[in-house]
Amino acid sequence: MFSGENVFLKKPFVMNEKFLHFIWKHQLFDSLSFVDLSDDHVTVLDPGFPNEDEGPDFLNARVKVGNVIWAGNVEIHRNASDWDHHGHHASQAYDNVILHVVRHADKMVYHSDGRKVPTALMVYDEMLEANYRLLLETPAEMPCKHNIEKIEPVILVPWLTRLAVERIEHKMKYFLHLLEKNCFHWEETLYQALARGFGMNVNALPFEWLAQRLPFTLLAHYRHNKNQLEALLFGQAGMLRDDEGDEYYQMLKREYEFLRHKHHLVPLQKHVWKFMRTRPGNFPTVRIAQLADVIYRNPFLFSSLVEEGNRERMCAVLAATASSYWDTHYVFSMPSRQKQPKIFSVSSVHNVIVNVVVPFLFLYAHQKDLPSVKEKAIALLEDIPPEKNKIVKKFTEAGVVPANAMESQALIELNKKYCALKRCLDCSIGTRIIVGCE
């Protein structure tokens, strides 16, 4: 038995209609007590499918009332009187409702043409409400913290796989938006997505703006000259506006001023970049220098990461090292005490593969109808170690330890899109706990 399933809290619980939809969809009601108000026995042959738009709650259901089989839609309410309160009695959109399922039958209701709406009482084990309420009223972000370890692998594993794919597809939609803005120029879109990845969470948007103001097709003309690449990137980032600076800074500034006039470039404002609450190794200055190194070493990014790329090749492409100036700097003209090469760490490389390359591969596979590319993307996730962050740590402490990035991505999706929003009714784990089977 799941912990807490035999505990009824004292505060009265008013179930929401979403919970009643859950009971109906999974047919968790007591069929022996499920009778029409006229005492005819009701048998549910097919509960139908949930309606996400306007109109009745479930469409294309089939029920047997007495000896008659009805096909049509089902509406579900807490109280029968909600039919009138919601205006269904005056709407022809509800005239094809074959069954009105309620928890409390407090009145008889009618269609807009005056016909009586067949109404059935929904009776179910109150333990279901108790289990659901415990999940809802758990103050932690992870309502199932004390039960999730008990979920059988046959339920957990497919659910995590689905969640991982959901997360990839959410990211894929954003890259599709970029692709459409770029008139389906794949290499330009990959470059913008990659730049966004180098910005991590804090500077993702400024990096994307930088890439949009400095097209990859322009950078490609200067791919053999690293100083010019850096000048273009730092200049367009708005970081070469000051008159004073050391020799390296002045060299980049001269290069940029020439190229800016030549190509009619308009730089970003420097204030869009965030340095506060960021580790020096993640400063946007360091990340821009590392991005310049990736472009300098890999002028054909698309083929390197998408068409030919395997995990080893991708890691080699993204294993960037900032130019030697940054060995002793985090920002311009301010030497640091220690000399240390600014290498894009293995964890950062994996982060970009997980959050940029994999969803981009999914997009490419979807647009080009290449299932094998999707399989390659999944294999990449399964070949990368799990991420280490607060969310993953929370699940690990609860007994769910991810084996790879595929599973850690699934846990992040679970936390953000289900646990934090208390969407337990839409979650396979929540469903299992609510039902509370042995």
PDB file of N, CA, C and O in Angstrom, residues 156 160 381-382 384-389 391-412:
ATOM      1  N   LEU A 156       7.203   3.224 -14.486  1.00  0.00           N
ATOM      2  CA  LEU A 156       8.127   4.354 -14.440  1.00  0.00           C
ATOM      3  C   LEU A 156       8.938   4.510 -15.723  1.00  0.00           C
ATOM      4  O   LEU A 156       9.063   5.630 -16.256  1.00  0.00           O
ATOM      5  N   LEU A 160       9.045   7.849 -18.118  1.00  0.00           N
ATOM      6  CA  LEU A 160      10.229   8.696 -18.230  1.00  0.00           C
ATOM      7  C   LEU A 160      10.665   8.840 -19.688  1.00  0.00           C
ATOM      8  O   LEU A 160      11.095   9.923 -20.113  1.00  0.00           O
ATOM      9  N   LEU A 381      21.608  10.965 -26.071  1.00  0.00           N
ATOM     10  CA  LEU A 381      21.173  11.222 -24.703  1.00  0.00           C
ATOM     11  C   LEU A 381      21.494  10.048 -23.787  1.00  0.00           C
ATOM     12  O   LEU A 381      21.882  10.233 -22.629  1.00  0.00           O
ATOM     13  N   GLU A 382      21.320   8.848 -24.312  1.00  0.00           N
ATOM     14  CA  GLU A 382      21.584   7.658 -23.500  1.00  0.00           C
ATOM     15  C   GLU A 382      23.076   7.439 -23.267  1.00  0.00           C
ATOM     16  O   GLU A 382      23.461   6.699 -22.357  1.00  0.00           O
ATOM     17  N   ILE A 384      25.243   9.980 -22.698  1.00  0.00           N
ATOM     18  CA  ILE A 384      25.781  11.106 -21.928  1.00  0.00           C
ATOM     19  C   ILE A 384      25.394  10.948 -20.461  1.00  0.00           C
ATOM     20  O   ILE A 384      24.259  10.565 -20.158  1.00  0.00           O
ATOM     21  N   PRO A 385      26.306  11.225 -19.548  1.00  0.00           N
ATOM     22  CA  PRO A 385      25.982  11.087 -18.116  1.00  0.00           C
ATOM     23  C   PRO A 385      24.834  11.995 -17.714  1.00  0.00           C
ATOM     24  O   PRO A 385      24.589  13.033 -18.354  1.00  0.00           O
ATOM     25  N   PRO A 386      24.108  11.655 -16.652  1.00  0.00           N
ATOM     26  CA  PRO A 386      22.995  12.501 -16.201  1.00  0.00           C
ATOM     27  C   PRO A 386      23.492  13.849 -15.693  1.00  0.00           C
ATOM     28  O   PRO A 386      24.611  13.965 -15.189  1.00  0.00           O
ATOM     29  N   GLU A 387      22.662  14.862 -15.864  1.00  0.00           N
ATOM     30  CA  GLU A 387      23.010  16.192 -15.360  1.00  0.00           C
ATOM     31  C   GLU A 387      23.016  16.210 -13.839  1.00  0.00           C
ATOM     32  O   GLU A 387      22.354  15.392 -13.198  1.00  0.00           O
ATOM     33  N   LYS A 388      23.750  17.145 -13.293  1.00  0.00           N
ATOM     34  CA  LYS A 388      23.787  17.338 -11.850  1.00  0.00           C
ATOM     35  C   LYS A 388      23.226  18.723 -11.532  1.00  0.00           C
ATOM     36  O   LYS A 388      23.844  19.740 -11.828  1.00  0.00           O
ATOM     37  N   ASN A 389      22.023  18.746 -10.986  1.00  0.00           N
ATOM     38  CA  ASN A 389      21.397  20.002 -10.599  1.00  0.00           C
ATOM     39  C   ASN A 389      20.437  19.740  -9.448  1.00  0.00           C
ATOM     40  O   ASN A 389      20.286  18.601  -8.985  1.00  0.00           O
ATOM     41  N   ILE A 391      17.201  19.774  -9.267  1.00  0.00           N
ATOM     42  CA  ILE A 391      16.046  18.935  -9.576  1.00  0.00           C
ATOM     43  C   ILE A 391      16.438  17.460  -9.581  1.00  0.00           C
ATOM     44  O   ILE A 391      15.770  16.623  -8.958  1.00  0.00           O
ATOM     45  N   VAL A 392      17.520  17.141 -10.263  1.00  0.00           N
ATOM     46  CA  VAL A 392      17.975  15.748 -10.322  1.00  0.00           C
ATOM     47  C   VAL A 392      18.348  15.251  -8.933  1.00  0.00           C
ATOM     48  O   VAL A 392      18.042  14.108  -8.561  1.00  0.00           O
ATOM     49  N   LYS A 393      18.978  16.111  -8.148  1.00  0.00           N
ATOM     50  CA  LYS A 393      19.355  15.734  -6.781  1.00  0.00           C
ATOM     51  C   LYS A 393      18.131  15.390  -5.951  1.00  0.00           C
ATOM     52  O   LYS A 393      18.131  14.438  -5.162  1.00  0.00           O
ATOM     53  N   LYS A 394      17.064  16.154  -6.141  1.00  0.00           N
ATOM     54  CA  LYS A 394      15.829  15.923  -5.396  1.00  0.00           C
ATOM     55  C   LYS A 394      15.246  14.541  -5.701  1.00  0.00           C
ATOM     56  O   LYS A 394      14.821  13.815  -4.784  1.00  0.00           O
ATOM     57  N   PHE A 395      15.244  14.168  -6.965  1.00  0.00           N
ATOM     58  CA  PHE A 395      14.726  12.843  -7.334  1.00  0.00           C
ATOM     59  C   PHE A 395      15.666  11.728  -6.855  1.00  0.00           C
ATOM     60  O   PHE A 395      15.201  10.665  -6.442  1.00  0.00           O
ATOM     61  N   THR A 396      16.956  11.979  -6.934  1.00  0.00           N
ATOM     62  CA  THR A 396      17.927  10.987  -6.472  1.00  0.00           C
ATOM     63  C   THR A 396      17.727  10.697  -4.991  1.00  0.00           C
ATOM     64  O   THR A 396      17.751   9.535  -4.559  1.00  0.00           O
ATOM     65  N   GLU A 397      17.507  11.755  -4.202  1.00  0.00           N
ATOM     66  CA  GLU A 397      17.273  11.576  -2.769  1.00  0.00           C
ATOM     67  C   GLU A 397      15.985  10.819  -2.496  1.00  0.00           C
ATOM     68  O   GLU A 397      15.844  10.160  -1.460  1.00  0.00           O
ATOM     69  N   ALA A 398      15.027  10.907  -3.438  1.00  0.00           N
ATOM     70  CA  ALA A 398      13.759  10.189  -3.284  1.00  0.00           C
ATOM     71  C   ALA A 398      13.852   8.747  -3.789  1.00  0.00           C
ATOM     72  O   ALA A 398      12.865   8.007  -3.707  1.00  0.00           O
ATOM     73  N   GLY A 399      15.023   8.365  -4.303  1.00  0.00           N
ATOM     74  CA  GLY A 399      15.209   6.985  -4.723  1.00  0.00           C
ATOM     75  C   GLY A 399      15.162   6.736  -6.209  1.00  0.00           C
ATOM     76  O   GLY A 399      15.294   5.604  -6.663  1.00  0.00           O
ATOM     77  N   VAL A 400      14.970   7.795  -7.018  1.00  0.00           N
ATOM     78  CA  VAL A 400      14.955   7.659  -8.478  1.00  0.00           C
ATOM     79  C   VAL A 400      16.271   8.216  -9.008  1.00  0.00           C
ATOM     80  O   VAL A 400      16.448   9.436  -9.089  1.00  0.00           O
ATOM     81  N   VAL A 401      17.191   7.336  -9.347  1.00  0.00           N
ATOM     82  CA  VAL A 401      18.538   7.742  -9.754  1.00  0.00           C
ATOM     83  C   VAL A 401      18.677   7.588 -11.268  1.00  0.00           C
ATOM     84  O   VAL A 401      18.638   6.463 -11.783  1.00  0.00           O
ATOM     85  N   PRO A 402      18.822   8.688 -12.006  1.00  0.00           N
ATOM     86  CA  PRO A 402      18.936   8.594 -13.463  1.00  0.00           C
ATOM     87  C   PRO A 402      20.250   7.961 -13.885  1.00  0.00           C
ATOM     88  O   PRO A 402      21.297   8.215 -13.284  1.00  0.00           O
ATOM     89  N   ALA A 403      20.194   7.152 -14.919  1.00  0.00           N
ATOM     90  CA  ALA A 403      21.389   6.465 -15.403  1.00  0.00           C
ATOM     91  C   ALA A 403      22.106   7.270 -16.476  1.00  0.00           C
ATOM     92  O   ALA A 403      23.294   7.061 -16.726  1.00  0.00           O
ATOM     93  N   ASN A 404      21.395   8.194 -17.131  1.00  0.00           N
ATOM     94  CA  ASN A 404      21.981   8.955 -18.227  1.00  0.00           C
ATOM     95  C   ASN A 404      21.205  10.252 -18.420  1.00  0.00           C
ATOM     96  O   ASN A 404      20.251  10.538 -17.686  1.00  0.00           O
ATOM     97  N   ALA A 405      21.620  11.036 -19.419  1.00  0.00           N
ATOM     98  CA  ALA A 405      20.979  12.328 -19.667  1.00  0.00           C
ATOM     99  C   ALA A 405      19.540  12.178 -20.141  1.00  0.00           C
ATOM    100  O   ALA A 405      18.710  13.067 -19.918  1.00  0.00           O
ATOM    101  N   MET A 406      19.237  11.072 -20.800  1.00  0.00           N
ATOM    102  CA  MET A 406      17.859  10.802 -21.228  1.00  0.00           C
ATOM    103  C   MET A 406      16.939  10.803 -20.003  1.00  0.00           C
ATOM    104  O   MET A 406      15.874  11.444 -19.995  1.00  0.00           O
ATOM    105  N   GLU A 407      17.351  10.117 -18.959  1.00  0.00           N
ATOM    106  CA  GLU A 407      16.523  10.005 -17.760  1.00  0.00           C
ATOM    107  C   GLU A 407      16.545  11.286 -16.928  1.00  0.00           C
ATOM    108  O   GLU A 407      15.522  11.668 -16.351  1.00  0.00           O
ATOM    109  N   SER A 408      17.678  11.968 -16.867  1.00  0.00           N
ATOM    110  CA  SER A 408      17.703  13.220 -16.106  1.00  0.00           C
ATOM    111  C   SER A 408      16.868  14.293 -16.787  1.00  0.00           C
ATOM    112  O   SER A 408      16.206  15.094 -16.122  1.00  0.00           O
ATOM    113  N   GLN A 409      16.861  14.313 -18.119  1.00  0.00           N
ATOM    114  CA  GLN A 409      15.995  15.240 -18.844  1.00  0.00           C
ATOM    115  C   GLN A 409      14.522  14.937 -18.565  1.00  0.00           C
ATOM    116  O   GLN A 409      13.703  15.840 -18.410  1.00  0.00           O
ATOM    117  N   ALA A 410      14.206  13.648 -18.484  1.00  0.00           N
ATOM    118  CA  ALA A 410      12.833  13.262 -18.168  1.00  0.00           C
ATOM    119  C   ALA A 410      12.436  13.750 -16.782  1.00  0.00           C
ATOM    120  O   ALA A 410      11.314  14.239 -16.581  1.00  0.00           O
ATOM    121  N   LEU A 411      13.334  13.650 -15.820  1.00  0.00           N
ATOM    122  CA  LEU A 411      13.032  14.091 -14.456  1.00  0.00           C
ATOM    123  C   LEU A 411      12.864  15.608 -14.391  1.00  0.00           C
ATOM    124  O   LEU A 411      12.023  16.112 -13.641  1.00  0.00           O
ATOM    125  N   ILE A 412      13.648  16.330 -15.169  1.00  0.00           N
ATOM    126  CA  ILE A 412      13.494  17.796 -15.223  1.00  0.00           C
ATOM    127  C   ILE A 412      12.133  18.156 -15.798  1.00  0.00           C
ATOM    128  O   ILE A 412      11.428  19.041 -15.294  1.00  0.00           O
TER     129      ILE A 412
END
